Amino acid sequence: MSWALLLQILHLQAATVSWDGGGNDDSWHTPANWSADALPGPADDVVINRPGVLPVALRQGTTRIRSLQCDNALLLAGGDLELTSGASRISGTLTLRGGTLRVLGAGTSLETVGPTFHEGAGLEVGEGGRLD
């Protein structure tokens, strides 16, 4: 591996990815629903702040992101969502119906201030993570 490539990898910074609803459905997995029409990934801080839209639904696979700021309703209905860095906050209704919500890593936290409904999903906090 060249030194230039190594330096580029080391200097990757988190990007903010926002829900824009351009896919016209409620699916987390529709790229057109996100800014730049790309799904959020492990190096991204996610913002969902679109008043009046449907709940955002994560239904499949494992999605790993750095953090989440969500003012809308969020439905975890079969997929796994992993938060790995910094402070996350869900102000809208959180429904845990399937899959697993994970808060992982030292200094990683999740605060839920809206109603939360636990209907059978897993909830894991580990590796120094915190749930408020």
mmCIF file of N, CA and C in Angstrom:
data_model
loop_
_atom_site.group_PDB
_atom_site.id
_atom_site.type_symbol
_atom_site.label_atom_id
_atom_site.label_comp_id
_atom_site.label_asym_id
_atom_site.label_seq_id
_atom_site.Cartn_x
_atom_site.Cartn_y
_atom_site.Cartn_z
ATOM 1 N N MET A 1 0.851 -1.164 0.000
ATOM 2 C CA MET A 1 0.000 0.000 0.000
ATOM 3 C C MET A 1 0.902 1.234 0.000
ATOM 4 N N SER A 2 0.553 2.209 -0.830
ATOM 5 C CA SER A 2 1.356 3.424 -0.901
ATOM 6 C C SER A 2 1.071 4.320 0.303
ATOM 7 N N TRP A 3 2.047 5.146 0.628
ATOM 8 C CA TRP A 3 1.871 6.081 1.746
ATOM 9 C C TRP A 3 0.740 7.067 1.474
ATOM 10 N N ALA A 4 0.593 7.493 0.230
ATOM 11 C CA ALA A 4 -0.475 8.442 -0.106
ATOM 12 C C ALA A 4 -1.850 7.835 0.164
ATOM 13 N N LEU A 5 -2.027 6.576 -0.233
ATOM 14 C CA LEU A 5 -3.302 5.907 0.005
ATOM 15 C C LEU A 5 -3.546 5.726 1.493
ATOM 16 N N LEU A 6 -2.511 5.349 2.218
ATOM 17 C CA LEU A 6 -2.645 5.188 3.662
ATOM 18 C C LEU A 6 -3.048 6.505 4.326
ATOM 19 N N LEU A 7 -2.455 7.604 3.910
ATOM 20 C CA LEU A 7 -2.815 8.909 4.486
ATOM 21 C C LEU A 7 -4.257 9.278 4.157
ATOM 22 N N GLN A 8 -4.709 8.957 2.953
ATOM 23 C CA GLN A 8 -6.100 9.234 2.597
ATOM 24 C C GLN A 8 -7.051 8.443 3.484
ATOM 25 N N ILE A 9 -6.739 7.202 3.722
ATOM 26 C CA ILE A 9 -7.590 6.363 4.574
ATOM 27 C C ILE A 9 -7.623 6.904 5.991
ATOM 28 N N LEU A 10 -6.482 7.307 6.518
ATOM 29 C CA LEU A 10 -6.409 7.814 7.884
ATOM 30 C C LEU A 10 -7.120 9.143 8.060
ATOM 31 N N HIS A 11 -7.275 9.894 6.970
ATOM 32 C CA HIS A 11 -7.900 11.206 7.070
ATOM 33 C C HIS A 11 -9.382 11.211 6.711
ATOM 34 N N LEU A 12 -9.962 10.046 6.530
ATOM 35 C CA LEU A 12 -11.399 9.992 6.278
ATOM 36 C C LEU A 12 -12.146 10.591 7.461
ATOM 37 N N GLN A 13 -13.078 11.468 7.174
ATOM 38 C CA GLN A 13 -13.865 12.077 8.238
ATOM 39 C C GLN A 13 -15.319 11.678 8.076
ATOM 40 N N ALA A 14 -16.008 11.745 9.177
ATOM 41 C CA ALA A 14 -17.424 11.415 9.145
ATOM 42 C C ALA A 14 -18.171 12.422 8.278
ATOM 43 N N ALA A 15 -19.153 11.933 7.562
ATOM 44 C CA ALA A 15 -20.023 12.789 6.772
ATOM 45 C C ALA A 15 -21.395 12.797 7.428
ATOM 46 N N THR A 16 -22.122 13.878 7.231
ATOM 47 C CA THR A 16 -23.501 13.939 7.697
ATOM 48 C C THR A 16 -24.402 13.544 6.533
ATOM 49 N N VAL A 17 -25.241 12.559 6.769
ATOM 50 C CA VAL A 17 -26.185 12.093 5.762
ATOM 51 C C VAL A 17 -27.583 12.376 6.299
ATOM 52 N N SER A 18 -28.404 13.055 5.493
ATOM 53 C CA SER A 18 -29.740 13.465 5.937
ATOM 54 C C SER A 18 -30.827 12.770 5.129
ATOM 55 N N TRP A 19 -31.934 12.486 5.811
ATOM 56 C CA TRP A 19 -33.127 11.929 5.177
ATOM 57 C C TRP A 19 -33.797 13.053 4.396
ATOM 58 N N ASP A 20 -34.013 12.848 3.089
ATOM 59 C CA ASP A 20 -34.744 13.845 2.309
ATOM 60 C C ASP A 20 -36.047 13.291 1.742
ATOM 61 N N GLY A 21 -36.277 11.973 1.887
ATOM 62 C CA GLY A 21 -37.536 11.368 1.461
ATOM 63 C C GLY A 21 -37.738 11.308 -0.038
ATOM 64 N N GLY A 22 -36.678 11.497 -0.811
ATOM 65 C CA GLY A 22 -36.800 11.523 -2.262
ATOM 66 C C GLY A 22 -37.238 10.215 -2.888
ATOM 67 N N GLY A 23 -37.176 9.134 -2.144
ATOM 68 C CA GLY A 23 -37.601 7.831 -2.661
ATOM 69 C C GLY A 23 -39.089 7.593 -2.539
ATOM 70 N N ASN A 24 -39.791 8.528 -1.890
ATOM 71 C CA ASN A 24 -41.246 8.454 -1.743
ATOM 72 C C ASN A 24 -41.743 7.207 -1.042
ATOM 73 N N ASP A 25 -40.950 6.644 -0.129
ATOM 74 C CA ASP A 25 -41.425 5.570 0.727
ATOM 75 C C ASP A 25 -40.802 5.752 2.101
ATOM 76 N N ASP A 26 -41.075 4.830 3.018
ATOM 77 C CA ASP A 26 -40.577 4.983 4.389
ATOM 78 C C ASP A 26 -39.312 4.178 4.663
ATOM 79 N N SER A 27 -38.720 3.580 3.626
ATOM 80 C CA SER A 27 -37.640 2.622 3.822
ATOM 81 C C SER A 27 -36.261 3.267 3.986
ATOM 82 N N TRP A 28 -35.606 2.903 5.070
ATOM 83 C CA TRP A 28 -34.208 3.290 5.300
ATOM 84 C C TRP A 28 -33.358 2.805 4.126
ATOM 85 N N HIS A 29 -33.734 1.692 3.509
ATOM 86 C CA HIS A 29 -32.919 1.013 2.512
ATOM 87 C C HIS A 29 -33.097 1.538 1.089
ATOM 88 N N THR A 30 -33.857 2.591 0.902
ATOM 89 C CA THR A 30 -34.014 3.207 -0.413
ATOM 90 C C THR A 30 -33.002 4.336 -0.547
ATOM 91 N N PRO A 31 -31.975 4.169 -1.390
ATOM 92 C CA PRO A 31 -30.946 5.209 -1.497
ATOM 93 C C PRO A 31 -31.503 6.602 -1.812
ATOM 94 N N ALA A 32 -32.557 6.685 -2.624
ATOM 95 C CA ALA A 32 -33.114 7.979 -3.012
ATOM 96 C C ALA A 32 -33.710 8.741 -1.824
ATOM 97 N N ASN A 33 -33.934 8.086 -0.689
ATOM 98 C CA ASN A 33 -34.455 8.779 0.495
ATOM 99 C C ASN A 33 -33.384 9.572 1.244
ATOM 100 N N TRP A 34 -32.131 9.444 0.830
ATOM 101 C CA TRP A 34 -31.015 10.064 1.554
ATOM 102 C C TRP A 34 -30.335 11.127 0.700
ATOM 103 N N SER A 35 -29.752 12.109 1.383
ATOM 104 C CA SER A 35 -28.981 13.121 0.677
ATOM 105 C C SER A 35 -27.903 12.423 -0.150
ATOM 106 N N ALA A 36 -27.633 12.931 -1.318
ATOM 107 C CA ALA A 36 -26.681 12.352 -2.266
ATOM 108 C C ALA A 36 -27.143 10.984 -2.774
ATOM 109 N N ASP A 37 -28.390 10.610 -2.493
ATOM 110 C CA ASP A 37 -28.967 9.348 -2.979
ATOM 111 C C ASP A 37 -28.081 8.141 -2.692
ATOM 112 N N ALA A 38 -27.520 8.124 -1.486
ATOM 113 C CA ALA A 38 -26.671 7.008 -1.061
ATOM 114 C C ALA A 38 -27.019 6.648 0.376
ATOM 115 N N LEU A 39 -27.026 5.343 0.665
ATOM 116 C CA LEU A 39 -27.329 4.879 2.021
ATOM 117 C C LEU A 39 -26.232 5.317 2.995
ATOM 118 N N PRO A 40 -26.604 5.639 4.237
ATOM 119 C CA PRO A 40 -25.597 5.956 5.248
ATOM 120 C C PRO A 40 -24.746 4.731 5.558
ATOM 121 N N GLY A 41 -23.477 4.975 5.889
ATOM 122 C CA GLY A 41 -22.563 3.888 6.191
ATOM 123 C C GLY A 41 -21.841 4.091 7.511
ATOM 124 N N PRO A 42 -20.851 3.258 7.786
ATOM 125 C CA PRO A 42 -20.180 3.231 9.091
ATOM 126 C C PRO A 42 -19.496 4.538 9.500
ATOM 127 N N ALA A 43 -19.130 5.380 8.548
ATOM 128 C CA ALA A 43 -18.444 6.633 8.884
ATOM 129 C C ALA A 43 -19.397 7.826 8.929
ATOM 130 N N ASP A 44 -20.716 7.575 8.893
ATOM 131 C CA ASP A 44 -21.680 8.665 8.751
ATOM 132 C C ASP A 44 -22.449 8.973 10.029
ATOM 133 N N ASP A 45 -22.713 10.266 10.197
ATOM 134 C CA ASP A 45 -23.636 10.764 11.214
ATOM 135 C C ASP A 45 -24.950 11.014 10.491
ATOM 136 N N VAL A 46 -26.039 10.426 10.986
ATOM 137 C CA VAL A 46 -27.325 10.454 10.291
ATOM 138 C C VAL A 46 -28.274 11.436 10.970
ATOM 139 N N VAL A 47 -28.959 12.240 10.139
ATOM 140 C CA VAL A 47 -29.951 13.200 10.622
ATOM 141 C C VAL A 47 -31.277 12.911 9.924
ATOM 142 N N ILE A 48 -32.327 12.683 10.724
ATOM 143 C CA ILE A 48 -33.683 12.501 10.200
ATOM 144 C C ILE A 48 -34.543 13.568 10.864
ATOM 145 N N ASN A 49 -34.892 14.575 10.085
ATOM 146 C CA ASN A 49 -35.625 15.725 10.619
ATOM 147 C C ASN A 49 -36.530 16.267 9.528
ATOM 148 N N ARG A 50 -37.583 15.535 9.210
ATOM 149 C CA ARG A 50 -38.530 15.929 8.178
ATOM 150 C C ARG A 50 -39.935 15.897 8.759
ATOM 151 N N PRO A 51 -40.400 16.986 9.344
ATOM 152 C CA PRO A 51 -41.726 17.010 9.959
ATOM 153 C C PRO A 51 -42.818 16.550 8.996
ATOM 154 N N GLY A 52 -43.737 15.770 9.539
ATOM 155 C CA GLY A 52 -44.911 15.362 8.785
ATOM 156 C C GLY A 52 -44.725 14.169 7.871
ATOM 157 N N VAL A 53 -43.532 13.565 7.860
ATOM 158 C CA VAL A 53 -43.343 12.405 6.985
ATOM 159 C C VAL A 53 -43.648 11.119 7.728
ATOM 160 N N LEU A 54 -43.749 10.031 6.982
ATOM 161 C CA LEU A 54 -43.978 8.709 7.565
ATOM 162 C C LEU A 54 -42.841 8.345 8.511
ATOM 163 N N PRO A 55 -43.090 7.405 9.412
ATOM 164 C CA PRO A 55 -41.971 6.892 10.213
ATOM 165 C C PRO A 55 -40.927 6.275 9.279
ATOM 166 N N VAL A 56 -39.676 6.447 9.602
ATOM 167 C CA VAL A 56 -38.602 5.821 8.841
ATOM 168 C C VAL A 56 -38.468 4.383 9.350
ATOM 169 N N ALA A 57 -38.451 3.416 8.432
ATOM 170 C CA ALA A 57 -38.470 2.003 8.813
ATOM 171 C C ALA A 57 -37.207 1.288 8.349
ATOM 172 N N LEU A 58 -36.555 0.638 9.290
ATOM 173 C CA LEU A 58 -35.399 -0.214 9.004
ATOM 174 C C LEU A 58 -35.874 -1.649 9.176
ATOM 175 N N ARG A 59 -35.835 -2.435 8.087
ATOM 176 C CA ARG A 59 -36.477 -3.746 8.107
ATOM 177 C C ARG A 59 -35.563 -4.929 7.826
ATOM 178 N N GLN A 60 -34.321 -4.700 7.418
ATOM 179 C CA GLN A 60 -33.485 -5.829 6.999
ATOM 180 C C GLN A 60 -32.009 -5.508 7.142
ATOM 181 N N GLY A 61 -31.198 -6.546 7.191
ATOM 182 C CA GLY A 61 -29.751 -6.391 7.189
ATOM 183 C C GLY A 61 -29.216 -5.732 8.440
ATOM 184 N N THR A 62 -27.914 -5.454 8.412
ATOM 185 C CA THR A 62 -27.251 -4.743 9.508
ATOM 186 C C THR A 62 -26.769 -3.406 8.996
ATOM 187 N N THR A 63 -27.179 -2.342 9.667
ATOM 188 C CA THR A 63 -26.762 -0.991 9.313
ATOM 189 C C THR A 63 -25.921 -0.445 10.451
ATOM 190 N N ARG A 64 -24.680 -0.079 10.141
ATOM 191 C CA ARG A 64 -23.764 0.482 11.143
ATOM 192 C C ARG A 64 -23.491 1.928 10.760
ATOM 193 N N ILE A 65 -23.776 2.838 11.705
ATOM 194 C CA ILE A 65 -23.515 4.262 11.510
ATOM 195 C C ILE A 65 -22.825 4.800 12.750
ATOM 196 N N ARG A 66 -22.233 5.986 12.631
ATOM 197 C CA ARG A 66 -21.601 6.595 13.796
ATOM 198 C C ARG A 66 -22.665 7.051 14.795
ATOM 199 N N SER A 67 -23.571 7.913 14.345
ATOM 200 C CA SER A 67 -24.562 8.466 15.269
ATOM 201 C C SER A 67 -25.857 8.771 14.527
ATOM 202 N N LEU A 68 -26.910 9.037 15.319
ATOM 203 C CA LEU A 68 -28.236 9.302 14.772
ATOM 204 C C LEU A 68 -28.892 10.436 15.555
ATOM 205 N N GLN A 69 -29.367 11.430 14.831
ATOM 206 C CA GLN A 69 -30.212 12.490 15.393
ATOM 207 C C GLN A 69 -31.547 12.370 14.673
ATOM 208 N N CYS A 70 -32.597 11.941 15.367
ATOM 209 C CA CYS A 70 -33.866 11.626 14.722
ATOM 210 C C CYS A 70 -35.015 12.340 15.435
ATOM 211 N N ASP A 71 -35.663 13.266 14.725
ATOM 212 C CA ASP A 71 -36.836 13.951 15.257
ATOM 213 C C ASP A 71 -38.121 13.271 14.811
ATOM 214 N N ASN A 72 -38.043 12.353 13.864
ATOM 215 C CA ASN A 72 -39.194 11.642 13.346
ATOM 216 C C ASN A 72 -39.378 10.322 14.072
ATOM 217 N N ALA A 73 -40.477 9.656 13.777
ATOM 218 C CA ALA A 73 -40.686 8.306 14.293
ATOM 219 C C ALA A 73 -39.717 7.365 13.587
ATOM 220 N N LEU A 74 -39.209 6.387 14.334
ATOM 221 C CA LEU A 74 -38.281 5.398 13.794
ATOM 222 C C LEU A 74 -38.798 4.015 14.155
ATOM 223 N N LEU A 75 -38.879 3.141 13.157
ATOM 224 C CA LEU A 75 -39.372 1.774 13.333
ATOM 225 C C LEU A 75 -38.241 0.803 13.007
ATOM 226 N N LEU A 76 -37.831 0.024 13.987
ATOM 227 C CA LEU A 76 -36.884 -1.064 13.768
ATOM 228 C C LEU A 76 -37.719 -2.332 13.703
ATOM 229 N N ALA A 77 -37.857 -2.878 12.473
ATOM 230 C CA ALA A 77 -38.808 -3.959 12.258
ATOM 231 C C ALA A 77 -38.175 -5.204 11.654
ATOM 232 N N GLY A 78 -36.910 -5.443 11.950
ATOM 233 C CA GLY A 78 -36.301 -6.658 11.434
ATOM 234 C C GLY A 78 -34.833 -6.514 11.132
ATOM 235 N N GLY A 79 -34.349 -5.337 10.932
ATOM 236 C CA GLY A 79 -32.927 -5.136 10.690
ATOM 237 C C GLY A 79 -32.218 -4.757 11.970
ATOM 238 N N ASP A 80 -30.896 -4.792 11.931
ATOM 239 C CA ASP A 80 -30.087 -4.385 13.072
ATOM 240 C C ASP A 80 -29.518 -3.000 12.806
ATOM 241 N N LEU A 81 -29.587 -2.130 13.807
ATOM 242 C CA LEU A 81 -29.029 -0.786 13.721
ATOM 243 C C LEU A 81 -27.964 -0.654 14.793
ATOM 244 N N GLU A 82 -26.737 -0.328 14.373
ATOM 245 C CA GLU A 82 -25.619 -0.192 15.296
ATOM 246 C C GLU A 82 -25.125 1.249 15.291
ATOM 247 N N LEU A 83 -25.087 1.852 16.487
ATOM 248 C CA LEU A 83 -24.557 3.203 16.688
ATOM 249 C C LEU A 83 -23.187 3.052 17.327
ATOM 250 N N THR A 84 -22.154 3.689 16.758
ATOM 251 C CA THR A 84 -20.793 3.370 17.184
ATOM 252 C C THR A 84 -19.959 4.535 17.693
ATOM 253 N N SER A 85 -20.474 5.768 17.680
ATOM 254 C CA SER A 85 -19.632 6.878 18.111
ATOM 255 C C SER A 85 -20.467 8.100 18.468
ATOM 256 N N GLY A 86 -20.105 8.757 19.563
ATOM 257 C CA GLY A 86 -20.749 10.013 19.917
ATOM 258 C C GLY A 86 -22.138 9.850 20.490
ATOM 259 N N ALA A 87 -22.812 10.991 20.581
ATOM 260 C CA ALA A 87 -24.141 11.044 21.194
ATOM 261 C C ALA A 87 -25.223 10.963 20.131
ATOM 262 N N SER A 88 -26.163 10.045 20.313
ATOM 263 C CA SER A 88 -27.326 9.918 19.440
ATOM 264 C C SER A 88 -28.569 10.260 20.243
ATOM 265 N N ARG A 89 -29.598 10.729 19.521
ATOM 266 C CA ARG A 89 -30.839 11.136 20.187
ATOM 267 C C ARG A 89 -32.009 10.834 19.259
ATOM 268 N N ILE A 90 -33.048 10.219 19.827
ATOM 269 C CA ILE A 90 -34.289 9.988 19.095
ATOM 270 C C ILE A 90 -35.394 10.723 19.839
ATOM 271 N N SER A 91 -35.947 11.755 19.191
ATOM 272 C CA SER A 91 -36.992 12.571 19.812
ATOM 273 C C SER A 91 -38.385 12.104 19.427
ATOM 274 N N GLY A 92 -38.503 11.460 18.274
ATOM 275 C CA GLY A 92 -39.787 10.936 17.838
ATOM 276 C C GLY A 92 -40.062 9.590 18.486
ATOM 277 N N THR A 93 -41.165 8.992 18.117
ATOM 278 C CA THR A 93 -41.527 7.678 18.639
ATOM 279 C C THR A 93 -40.552 6.630 18.127
ATOM 280 N N LEU A 94 -40.043 5.808 19.031
ATOM 281 C CA LEU A 94 -39.165 4.698 18.676
ATOM 282 C C LEU A 94 -39.937 3.401 18.904
ATOM 283 N N THR A 95 -40.089 2.605 17.830
ATOM 284 C CA THR A 95 -40.748 1.316 17.939
ATOM 285 C C THR A 95 -39.738 0.228 17.619
ATOM 286 N N LEU A 96 -39.500 -0.639 18.597
ATOM 287 C CA LEU A 96 -38.570 -1.758 18.442
ATOM 288 C C LEU A 96 -39.393 -3.016 18.256
ATOM 289 N N ARG A 97 -39.626 -3.397 17.005
ATOM 290 C CA ARG A 97 -40.521 -4.513 16.699
ATOM 291 C C ARG A 97 -39.759 -5.780 16.314
ATOM 292 N N GLY A 98 -38.566 -5.643 15.777
ATOM 293 C CA GLY A 98 -37.759 -6.781 15.360
ATOM 294 C C GLY A 98 -36.330 -6.336 15.165
ATOM 295 N N GLY A 99 -35.424 -7.285 15.029
ATOM 296 C CA GLY A 99 -34.021 -6.933 14.873
ATOM 297 C C GLY A 99 -33.408 -6.533 16.201
ATOM 298 N N THR A 100 -32.299 -5.789 16.135
ATOM 299 C CA THR A 100 -31.587 -5.381 17.343
ATOM 300 C C THR A 100 -31.054 -3.969 17.180
ATOM 301 N N LEU A 101 -31.212 -3.160 18.207
ATOM 302 C CA LEU A 101 -30.611 -1.835 18.291
ATOM 303 C C LEU A 101 -29.405 -1.953 19.203
ATOM 304 N N ARG A 102 -28.223 -1.592 18.683
ATOM 305 C CA ARG A 102 -26.984 -1.709 19.456
ATOM 306 C C ARG A 102 -26.341 -0.339 19.643
ATOM 307 N N VAL A 103 -25.879 -0.087 20.861
ATOM 308 C CA VAL A 103 -25.123 1.123 21.195
ATOM 309 C C VAL A 103 -23.758 0.625 21.642
ATOM 310 N N LEU A 104 -22.740 0.833 20.796
ATOM 311 C CA LEU A 104 -21.451 0.178 21.003
ATOM 312 C C LEU A 104 -20.304 1.186 21.020
ATOM 313 N N GLY A 105 -19.403 1.044 21.961
ATOM 314 C CA GLY A 105 -18.167 1.814 21.963
ATOM 315 C C GLY A 105 -18.111 2.844 23.068
ATOM 316 N N ALA A 106 -16.920 3.021 23.605
ATOM 317 C CA ALA A 106 -16.708 4.027 24.654
ATOM 318 C C ALA A 106 -17.106 5.400 24.134
ATOM 319 N N GLY A 107 -17.874 6.115 24.928
ATOM 320 C CA GLY A 107 -18.322 7.445 24.547
ATOM 321 C C GLY A 107 -19.533 7.463 23.633
ATOM 322 N N THR A 108 -20.074 6.306 23.303
ATOM 323 C CA THR A 108 -21.269 6.232 22.464
ATOM 324 C C THR A 108 -22.494 6.188 23.364
ATOM 325 N N SER A 109 -23.480 7.034 23.055
ATOM 326 C CA SER A 109 -24.686 7.053 23.890
ATOM 327 C C SER A 109 -25.916 7.226 23.007
ATOM 328 N N LEU A 110 -27.044 6.774 23.531
ATOM 329 C CA LEU A 110 -28.341 6.971 22.888
ATOM 330 C C LEU A 110 -29.309 7.492 23.930
ATOM 331 N N GLU A 111 -29.912 8.633 23.628
ATOM 332 C CA GLU A 111 -30.952 9.209 24.477
ATOM 333 C C GLU A 111 -32.262 9.144 23.697
ATOM 334 N N THR A 112 -33.293 8.584 24.324
ATOM 335 C CA THR A 112 -34.624 8.578 23.718
ATOM 336 C C THR A 112 -35.516 9.472 24.568
ATOM 337 N N VAL A 113 -36.132 10.460 23.924
ATOM 338 C CA VAL A 113 -36.968 11.394 24.677
ATOM 339 C C VAL A 113 -38.433 11.317 24.263
ATOM 340 N N GLY A 114 -38.708 10.636 23.165
ATOM 341 C CA GLY A 114 -40.087 10.416 22.748
ATOM 342 C C GLY A 114 -40.585 9.092 23.291
ATOM 343 N N PRO A 115 -41.818 8.739 22.968
ATOM 344 C CA PRO A 115 -42.346 7.445 23.400
ATOM 345 C C PRO A 115 -41.536 6.301 22.795
ATOM 346 N N THR A 116 -41.349 5.237 23.561
ATOM 347 C CA THR A 116 -40.626 4.059 23.081
ATOM 348 C C THR A 116 -41.495 2.837 23.307
ATOM 349 N N PHE A 117 -41.656 2.030 22.250
ATOM 350 C CA PHE A 117 -42.449 0.813 22.322
ATOM 351 C C PHE A 117 -41.538 -0.366 22.014
ATOM 352 N N HIS A 118 -41.409 -1.271 22.964
ATOM 353 C CA HIS A 118 -40.587 -2.463 22.781
ATOM 354 C C HIS A 118 -41.512 -3.630 22.516
ATOM 355 N N GLU A 119 -41.485 -4.123 21.285
ATOM 356 C CA GLU A 119 -42.404 -5.183 20.865
ATOM 357 C C GLU A 119 -41.646 -6.427 20.410
ATOM 358 N N GLY A 120 -40.503 -6.713 21.020
ATOM 359 C CA GLY A 120 -39.806 -7.952 20.726
ATOM 360 C C GLY A 120 -38.428 -7.817 20.117
ATOM 361 N N ALA A 121 -37.953 -6.629 19.847
ATOM 362 C CA ALA A 121 -36.611 -6.459 19.287
ATOM 363 C C ALA A 121 -35.562 -6.569 20.386
ATOM 364 N N GLY A 122 -34.328 -6.798 19.975
ATOM 365 C CA GLY A 122 -33.228 -6.816 20.927
ATOM 366 C C GLY A 122 -32.693 -5.406 21.163
ATOM 367 N N LEU A 123 -32.127 -5.205 22.319
ATOM 368 C CA LEU A 123 -31.475 -3.941 22.657
ATOM 369 C C LEU A 123 -30.182 -4.301 23.361
ATOM 370 N N GLU A 124 -29.052 -3.879 22.773
ATOM 371 C CA GLU A 124 -27.751 -4.208 23.338
ATOM 372 C C GLU A 124 -26.937 -2.944 23.551
ATOM 373 N N VAL A 125 -26.313 -2.861 24.719
ATOM 374 C CA VAL A 125 -25.404 -1.776 25.028
ATOM 375 C C VAL A 125 -24.106 -2.414 25.461
ATOM 376 N N GLY A 126 -23.002 -2.094 24.798
ATOM 377 C CA GLY A 126 -21.759 -2.756 25.135
ATOM 378 C C GLY A 126 -20.541 -1.954 24.750
ATOM 379 N N GLU A 127 -19.391 -2.483 25.154
ATOM 380 C CA GLU A 127 -18.096 -1.889 24.812
ATOM 381 C C GLU A 127 -18.004 -0.440 25.279
ATOM 382 N N GLY A 128 -18.635 -0.124 26.400
ATOM 383 C CA GLY A 128 -18.572 1.228 26.958
ATOM 384 C C GLY A 128 -19.696 2.141 26.519
ATOM 385 N N GLY A 129 -20.667 1.636 25.743
ATOM 386 C CA GLY A 129 -21.797 2.439 25.310
ATOM 387 C C GLY A 129 -22.738 2.745 26.468
ATOM 388 N N ARG A 130 -23.669 3.719 26.249
ATOM 389 C CA ARG A 130 -24.583 4.140 27.312
ATOM 390 C C ARG A 130 -25.967 4.425 26.703
ATOM 391 N N LEU A 131 -27.004 4.023 27.442
ATOM 392 C CA LEU A 131 -28.382 4.279 27.038
ATOM 393 C C LEU A 131 -29.001 5.187 28.083
ATOM 394 N N ASP A 132 -29.554 6.323 27.642
ATOM 395 C CA ASP A 132 -30.197 7.282 28.552
ATOM 396 C C ASP A 132 -31.689 7.309 28.318
#
